[in-house]
Amino acid sequence: MDEEKGVEQQIEDSNARFYNAFESLSIEKMEEVWKHSDDVICIHPGWEMFTSWTAIRESWVRIFENTKKIEFFITNVKVKAFEKIAIVVCLENIDSDMENKNIVRTGVTATNIFEKQNVNNNKYNNEWLMVHHHGSSVVNYMPPNVFV
Amino acid sequence: MDEEKGVEQQIEDSNARFYNAFESLSIEKMEEVWKHSDDVICIHPGWEMFTSWTAIRESWVRIFENTKKIEFFITNVKVKAFEKIAIVVCLENIDSDMENKNIVRTGVTATNIFEKQNVNNNKYNNEWLMVHHHGSSVVNYMPPNVFV
């Protein structure tokens, strides 16, 4: 088996798990995706940075409270893997329905960074956890043809 | 000398060099900051991703052509250094003057990633070159007190 491809697939799976957690609007699922430490960083579209898991968790709680439904179709995925760190860049094609509004189709460019966990005898051993998320809205967004 | 602090300082210097190149509006200076490879990525505020140095270089040429003057005051710098890769997150406090307009003060949150070059007998040996830049505008931007 191609070892390099194996690692890349693990990282793509972790990236997909983040968007599945986002779609589920479940804070418990989002908790499983992130590393719970003081130095993790999250930049939501249009916002300054949130640092530390405590602050980031709170931001997700607020976002989930204010979202009725959200669906992601992820394209343009680029993965760069190093020994302990992996960088994923992708385009989030989003259908969202915020409280009392209609479904809106938007595009967000994302930089997602995952860190490989190496704690022995720990449930997170060898797992890639999110340590950084940076999303920014695409101003002149054109949905790709495959997104129907 | 503190080895760990030495590395962090090198990375902060590379980050400062990027903003100096941006302020200089000189494509030659920007060329010295970036790794010239096909897998580098740049996401300007409001845009989709540019990949490859050829495309990114062209984007800087266009930006510089359309900018009369730009000044950066960088705050909230967070550095995370690994063996070969370093992630910098910071807030860009910007005074800019685009063609035929007045000076505008804006805020951009940035994720900048640098890769340590290890090519022996190469002028880039041990240098940290930019491989990723992601900037996103802060919607409700409040300039920090120190920015006068």
mmCIF file of N, CA and C in Angstrom, chain A residues 39-41 43-49 51 75-78 80 82-85 87-91 109-111 113 115 131-132 134-142, chain B residues 39-41 43-49 51 75-78 80 82-85 87-91 109-111 113 115 131-132 134-142:
data_model
loop_
_atom_site.group_PDB
_atom_site.id
_atom_site.type_symbol
_atom_site.label_atom_id
_atom_site.label_comp_id
_atom_site.label_asym_id
_atom_site.label_seq_id
_atom_site.Cartn_x
_atom_site.Cartn_y
_atom_site.Cartn_z
ATOM 1 N N ASP A 39 -3.561 26.982 22.282
ATOM 2 C CA ASP A 39 -2.942 27.633 21.124
ATOM 3 C C ASP A 39 -3.634 27.332 19.793
ATOM 4 N N VAL A 40 -4.838 26.777 19.833
ATOM 5 C CA VAL A 40 -5.560 26.565 18.579
ATOM 6 C C VAL A 40 -6.217 27.889 18.162
ATOM 7 N N ILE A 41 -6.396 28.065 16.861
ATOM 8 C CA ILE A 41 -6.871 29.348 16.321
ATOM 9 C C ILE A 41 -8.002 29.125 15.321
ATOM 10 N N ILE A 43 -10.561 31.461 12.644
ATOM 11 C CA ILE A 43 -10.942 32.741 12.043
ATOM 12 C C ILE A 43 -12.165 32.497 11.168
ATOM 13 N N HIS A 44 -13.326 32.879 11.692
ATOM 14 C CA HIS A 44 -14.561 32.756 10.920
ATOM 15 C C HIS A 44 -14.609 33.902 9.897
ATOM 16 N N PRO A 45 -15.339 33.714 8.770
ATOM 17 C CA PRO A 45 -15.394 34.759 7.742
ATOM 18 C C PRO A 45 -15.797 36.125 8.303
ATOM 19 N N GLY A 46 -14.966 37.135 8.049
ATOM 20 C CA GLY A 46 -15.278 38.492 8.472
ATOM 21 C C GLY A 46 -14.880 38.828 9.899
ATOM 22 N N TRP A 47 -14.326 37.834 10.635
ATOM 23 C CA TRP A 47 -14.007 38.039 12.047
ATOM 24 C C TRP A 47 -12.512 38.132 12.288
ATOM 25 N N GLU A 48 -12.176 38.653 13.467
ATOM 26 C CA GLU A 48 -10.795 38.570 13.956
ATOM 27 C C GLU A 48 -10.588 37.142 14.470
ATOM 28 N N MET A 49 -9.374 36.853 14.899
ATOM 29 C CA MET A 49 -9.082 35.478 15.325
ATOM 30 C C MET A 49 -9.640 35.160 16.717
ATOM 31 N N THR A 51 -8.658 32.624 19.769
ATOM 32 C CA THR A 51 -7.604 31.698 20.189
ATOM 33 C C THR A 51 -8.066 30.945 21.437
ATOM 34 N N THR A 75 -14.896 21.539 -2.761
ATOM 35 C CA THR A 75 -14.139 21.338 -4.011
ATOM 36 C C THR A 75 -12.728 21.928 -3.861
ATOM 37 N N ASN A 76 -11.900 21.715 -4.893
ATOM 38 C CA ASN A 76 -10.531 22.286 -4.958
ATOM 39 C C ASN A 76 -9.665 21.926 -3.741
ATOM 40 N N VAL A 77 -9.770 20.693 -3.262
ATOM 41 C CA VAL A 77 -9.035 20.299 -2.055
ATOM 42 C C VAL A 77 -7.542 20.112 -2.369
ATOM 43 N N LYS A 78 -6.697 20.850 -1.662
ATOM 44 C CA LYS A 78 -5.236 20.721 -1.791
ATOM 45 C C LYS A 78 -4.697 20.302 -0.426
ATOM 46 N N LYS A 80 -1.257 19.302 1.880
ATOM 47 C CA LYS A 80 0.193 19.258 2.004
ATOM 48 C C LYS A 80 0.503 18.649 3.375
ATOM 49 N N PHE A 82 3.126 17.156 6.265
ATOM 50 C CA PHE A 82 4.463 17.067 6.827
ATOM 51 C C PHE A 82 4.410 15.986 7.907
ATOM 52 N N GLU A 83 5.496 15.827 8.665
ATOM 53 C CA GLU A 83 5.537 14.730 9.625
ATOM 54 C C GLU A 83 4.415 14.820 10.656
ATOM 55 N N LYS A 84 4.253 16.005 11.243
ATOM 56 C CA LYS A 84 3.280 16.162 12.325
ATOM 57 C C LYS A 84 2.156 17.128 12.008
ATOM 58 N N ILE A 85 2.293 17.815 10.876
ATOM 59 C CA ILE A 85 1.336 18.872 10.579
ATOM 60 C C ILE A 85 0.847 18.730 9.132
ATOM 61 N N ILE A 87 -1.644 20.686 6.041
ATOM 62 C CA ILE A 87 -2.372 21.890 5.643
ATOM 63 C C ILE A 87 -3.339 21.515 4.521
ATOM 64 N N VAL A 88 -4.601 21.860 4.711
ATOM 65 C CA VAL A 88 -5.609 21.607 3.687
ATOM 66 C C VAL A 88 -6.192 22.947 3.261
ATOM 67 N N VAL A 89 -6.228 23.185 1.959
ATOM 68 C CA VAL A 89 -6.910 24.367 1.433
ATOM 69 C C VAL A 89 -8.053 23.854 0.573
ATOM 70 N N CYS A 90 -9.219 24.461 0.693
ATOM 71 C CA CYS A 90 -10.355 24.001 -0.113
ATOM 72 C C CYS A 90 -11.371 25.121 -0.297
ATOM 73 N N LEU A 91 -12.285 24.900 -1.225
ATOM 74 C CA LEU A 91 -13.383 25.840 -1.439
ATOM 75 C C LEU A 91 -14.651 25.213 -0.857
ATOM 76 N N THR A 109 -13.436 30.348 1.014
ATOM 77 C CA THR A 109 -12.135 29.691 0.865
ATOM 78 C C THR A 109 -11.621 29.378 2.267
ATOM 79 N N ALA A 110 -11.122 28.154 2.460
ATOM 80 C CA ALA A 110 -10.689 27.756 3.799
ATOM 81 C C ALA A 110 -9.260 27.237 3.823
ATOM 82 N N THR A 111 -8.542 27.610 4.897
ATOM 83 C CA THR A 111 -7.263 26.995 5.236
ATOM 84 C C THR A 111 -7.506 26.219 6.530
ATOM 85 N N ILE A 113 -5.798 23.442 9.236
ATOM 86 C CA ILE A 113 -4.527 22.815 9.623
ATOM 87 C C ILE A 113 -4.781 21.766 10.692
ATOM 88 N N GLU A 115 -3.034 18.619 13.241
ATOM 89 C CA GLU A 115 -1.802 18.186 13.902
ATOM 90 C C GLU A 115 -1.955 16.729 14.304
ATOM 91 N N VAL A 131 -6.202 22.202 14.398
ATOM 92 C CA VAL A 131 -5.576 23.200 15.277
ATOM 93 C C VAL A 131 -5.768 24.622 14.722
ATOM 94 N N HIS A 132 -6.301 24.713 13.498
ATOM 95 C CA HIS A 132 -6.432 26.018 12.856
ATOM 96 C C HIS A 132 -7.508 25.932 11.768
ATOM 97 N N HIS A 134 -9.352 28.773 9.068
ATOM 98 C CA HIS A 134 -9.472 30.155 8.581
ATOM 99 C C HIS A 134 -10.387 30.135 7.361
ATOM 100 N N GLY A 135 -11.546 30.756 7.500
ATOM 101 C CA GLY A 135 -12.491 30.817 6.386
ATOM 102 C C GLY A 135 -12.690 32.257 5.946
ATOM 103 N N SER A 136 -12.763 32.481 4.621
ATOM 104 C CA SER A 136 -13.022 33.842 4.132
ATOM 105 C C SER A 136 -13.971 33.790 2.938
ATOM 106 N N SER A 137 -14.966 34.668 2.992
ATOM 107 C CA SER A 137 -15.997 34.691 1.951
ATOM 108 C C SER A 137 -15.435 35.090 0.599
ATOM 109 N N VAL A 138 -15.899 34.414 -0.443
ATOM 110 C CA VAL A 138 -15.520 34.765 -1.814
ATOM 111 C C VAL A 138 -16.528 35.803 -2.306
ATOM 112 N N VAL A 139 -16.027 36.991 -2.682
ATOM 113 C CA VAL A 139 -16.921 38.098 -3.021
ATOM 114 C C VAL A 139 -17.682 37.826 -4.325
ATOM 115 N N ASN A 140 -16.976 37.510 -5.391
ATOM 116 C CA ASN A 140 -17.660 37.233 -6.661
ATOM 117 C C ASN A 140 -17.742 35.729 -6.882
ATOM 118 N N TYR A 141 -18.516 35.075 -6.011
ATOM 119 C CA TYR A 141 -18.577 33.611 -6.011
ATOM 120 C C TYR A 141 -19.416 33.068 -7.167
ATOM 121 N N MET A 142 -18.843 32.096 -7.883
ATOM 122 C CA MET A 142 -19.565 31.395 -8.947
ATOM 123 C C MET A 142 -19.588 29.909 -8.578
ATOM 124 N N ASP B 39 3.231 24.399 -5.845
ATOM 125 C CA ASP B 39 2.243 24.083 -4.804
ATOM 126 C C ASP B 39 2.062 25.183 -3.757
ATOM 127 N N VAL B 40 2.584 26.393 -4.020
ATOM 128 C CA VAL B 40 2.338 27.489 -3.082
ATOM 129 C C VAL B 40 0.935 28.054 -3.335
ATOM 130 N N ILE B 41 0.331 28.601 -2.281
ATOM 131 C CA ILE B 41 -1.065 29.041 -2.355
ATOM 132 C C ILE B 41 -1.219 30.434 -1.775
ATOM 133 N N ILE B 43 -4.380 33.354 -0.958
ATOM 134 C CA ILE B 43 -5.800 33.725 -0.948
ATOM 135 C C ILE B 43 -5.893 35.177 -0.492
ATOM 136 N N HIS B 44 -6.104 36.071 -1.460
ATOM 137 C CA HIS B 44 -6.278 37.489 -1.147
ATOM 138 C C HIS B 44 -7.704 37.689 -0.612
ATOM 139 N N PRO B 45 -7.926 38.747 0.211
ATOM 140 C CA PRO B 45 -9.257 38.970 0.788
ATOM 141 C C PRO B 45 -10.363 38.996 -0.273
ATOM 142 N N GLY B 46 -11.379 38.163 -0.082
ATOM 143 C CA GLY B 46 -12.533 38.131 -0.976
ATOM 144 C C GLY B 46 -12.353 37.291 -2.225
ATOM 145 N N TRP B 47 -11.164 36.673 -2.375
ATOM 146 C CA TRP B 47 -10.872 35.915 -3.578
ATOM 147 C C TRP B 47 -10.837 34.415 -3.345
ATOM 148 N N GLU B 48 -10.925 33.666 -4.438
ATOM 149 C CA GLU B 48 -10.650 32.226 -4.382
ATOM 150 C C GLU B 48 -9.133 32.066 -4.331
ATOM 151 N N MET B 49 -8.677 30.835 -4.229
ATOM 152 C CA MET B 49 -7.231 30.614 -4.083
ATOM 153 C C MET B 49 -6.480 30.757 -5.414
ATOM 154 N N THR B 51 -3.046 29.232 -7.022
ATOM 155 C CA THR B 51 -2.012 28.228 -6.764
ATOM 156 C C THR B 51 -0.902 28.387 -7.803
ATOM 157 N N THR B 75 -0.318 43.500 14.366
ATOM 158 C CA THR B 75 -0.517 43.203 15.801
ATOM 159 C C THR B 75 -0.978 41.747 15.960
ATOM 160 N N ASN B 76 -1.104 41.298 17.226
ATOM 161 C CA ASN B 76 -1.621 39.954 17.553
ATOM 162 C C ASN B 76 -0.854 38.819 16.855
ATOM 163 N N VAL B 77 0.457 38.939 16.793
ATOM 164 C CA VAL B 77 1.251 37.927 16.076
ATOM 165 C C VAL B 77 1.359 36.647 16.906
ATOM 166 N N LYS B 78 0.926 35.535 16.324
ATOM 167 C CA LYS B 78 1.033 34.209 16.964
ATOM 168 C C LYS B 78 1.902 33.339 16.056
ATOM 169 N N LYS B 80 3.702 29.527 15.462
ATOM 170 C CA LYS B 80 3.825 28.124 15.850
ATOM 171 C C LYS B 80 4.866 27.508 14.907
ATOM 172 N N PHE B 82 7.301 24.342 13.689
ATOM 173 C CA PHE B 82 7.609 22.912 13.656
ATOM 174 C C PHE B 82 8.985 22.787 13.014
ATOM 175 N N GLU B 83 9.423 21.564 12.738
ATOM 176 C CA GLU B 83 10.783 21.376 12.240
ATOM 177 C C GLU B 83 11.014 22.104 10.912
ATOM 178 N N LYS B 84 10.088 21.895 9.971
ATOM 179 C CA LYS B 84 10.284 22.452 8.629
ATOM 180 C C LYS B 84 9.240 23.489 8.234
ATOM 181 N N ILE B 85 8.213 23.624 9.094
ATOM 182 C CA ILE B 85 7.097 24.475 8.715
ATOM 183 C C ILE B 85 6.733 25.401 9.879
ATOM 184 N N ILE B 87 3.783 28.429 11.206
ATOM 185 C CA ILE B 87 2.504 29.082 10.945
ATOM 186 C C ILE B 87 2.452 30.383 11.740
ATOM 187 N N VAL B 88 2.168 31.470 11.047
ATOM 188 C CA VAL B 88 2.035 32.771 11.698
ATOM 189 C C VAL B 88 0.613 33.266 11.471
ATOM 190 N N VAL B 89 -0.045 33.678 12.543
ATOM 191 C CA VAL B 89 -1.351 34.316 12.423
ATOM 192 C C VAL B 89 -1.186 35.725 12.971
ATOM 193 N N CYS B 90 -1.752 36.706 12.285
ATOM 194 C CA CYS B 90 -1.620 38.085 12.764
ATOM 195 C C CYS B 90 -2.760 38.946 12.231
ATOM 196 N N LEU B 91 -2.883 40.120 12.839
ATOM 197 C CA LEU B 91 -3.863 41.101 12.371
ATOM 198 C C LEU B 91 -3.115 42.202 11.623
ATOM 199 N N THR B 109 -7.302 39.780 8.781
ATOM 200 C CA THR B 109 -6.693 38.692 9.551
ATOM 201 C C THR B 109 -5.926 37.822 8.567
ATOM 202 N N ALA B 110 -4.690 37.448 8.943
ATOM 203 C CA ALA B 110 -3.860 36.686 8.006
ATOM 204 C C ALA B 110 -3.314 35.405 8.621
ATOM 205 N N THR B 111 -3.291 34.353 7.809
ATOM 206 C CA THR B 111 -2.564 33.126 8.116
ATOM 207 C C THR B 111 -1.406 33.072 7.122
ATOM 208 N N ILE B 113 2.157 30.996 6.128
ATOM 209 C CA ILE B 113 2.905 29.768 6.406
ATOM 210 C C ILE B 113 4.252 29.835 5.682
ATOM 211 N N GLU B 115 8.093 27.808 4.959
ATOM 212 C CA GLU B 115 8.756 26.504 4.916
ATOM 213 C C GLU B 115 10.263 26.727 4.943
ATOM 214 N N VAL B 131 5.036 29.962 1.778
ATOM 215 C CA VAL B 131 4.406 28.971 0.896
ATOM 216 C C VAL B 131 2.884 29.123 0.886
ATOM 217 N N HIS B 132 2.383 29.992 1.779
ATOM 218 C CA HIS B 132 0.932 30.142 1.913
ATOM 219 C C HIS B 132 0.621 31.497 2.547
ATOM 220 N N HIS B 134 -3.023 33.673 3.454
ATOM 221 C CA HIS B 134 -4.487 33.750 3.421
ATOM 222 C C HIS B 134 -4.898 34.996 4.212
ATOM 223 N N GLY B 135 -5.467 35.956 3.510
ATOM 224 C CA GLY B 135 -5.927 37.182 4.166
ATOM 225 C C GLY B 135 -7.430 37.314 4.057
ATOM 226 N N SER B 136 -8.086 37.759 5.140
ATOM 227 C CA SER B 136 -9.542 37.975 5.073
ATOM 228 C C SER B 136 -9.907 39.235 5.827
ATOM 229 N N SER B 137 -10.746 40.045 5.189
ATOM 230 C CA SER B 137 -11.139 41.336 5.756
ATOM 231 C C SER B 137 -11.959 41.162 7.027
ATOM 232 N N VAL B 138 -11.682 42.009 8.006
ATOM 233 C CA VAL B 138 -12.461 42.027 9.247
ATOM 234 C C VAL B 138 -13.632 42.990 9.027
ATOM 235 N N VAL B 139 -14.867 42.471 9.177
ATOM 236 C CA VAL B 139 -16.044 43.271 8.839
ATOM 237 C C VAL B 139 -16.245 44.428 9.825
ATOM 238 N N ASN B 140 -16.295 44.127 11.108
ATOM 239 C CA ASN B 140 -16.476 45.199 12.096
ATOM 240 C C ASN B 140 -15.131 45.545 12.730
ATOM 241 N N TYR B 141 -14.245 46.095 11.906
ATOM 242 C CA TYR B 141 -12.866 46.353 12.332
ATOM 243 C C TYR B 141 -12.763 47.567 13.242
ATOM 244 N N MET B 142 -12.070 47.388 14.362
ATOM 245 C CA MET B 142 -11.781 48.490 15.289
ATOM 246 C C MET B 142 -10.265 48.578 15.412
#
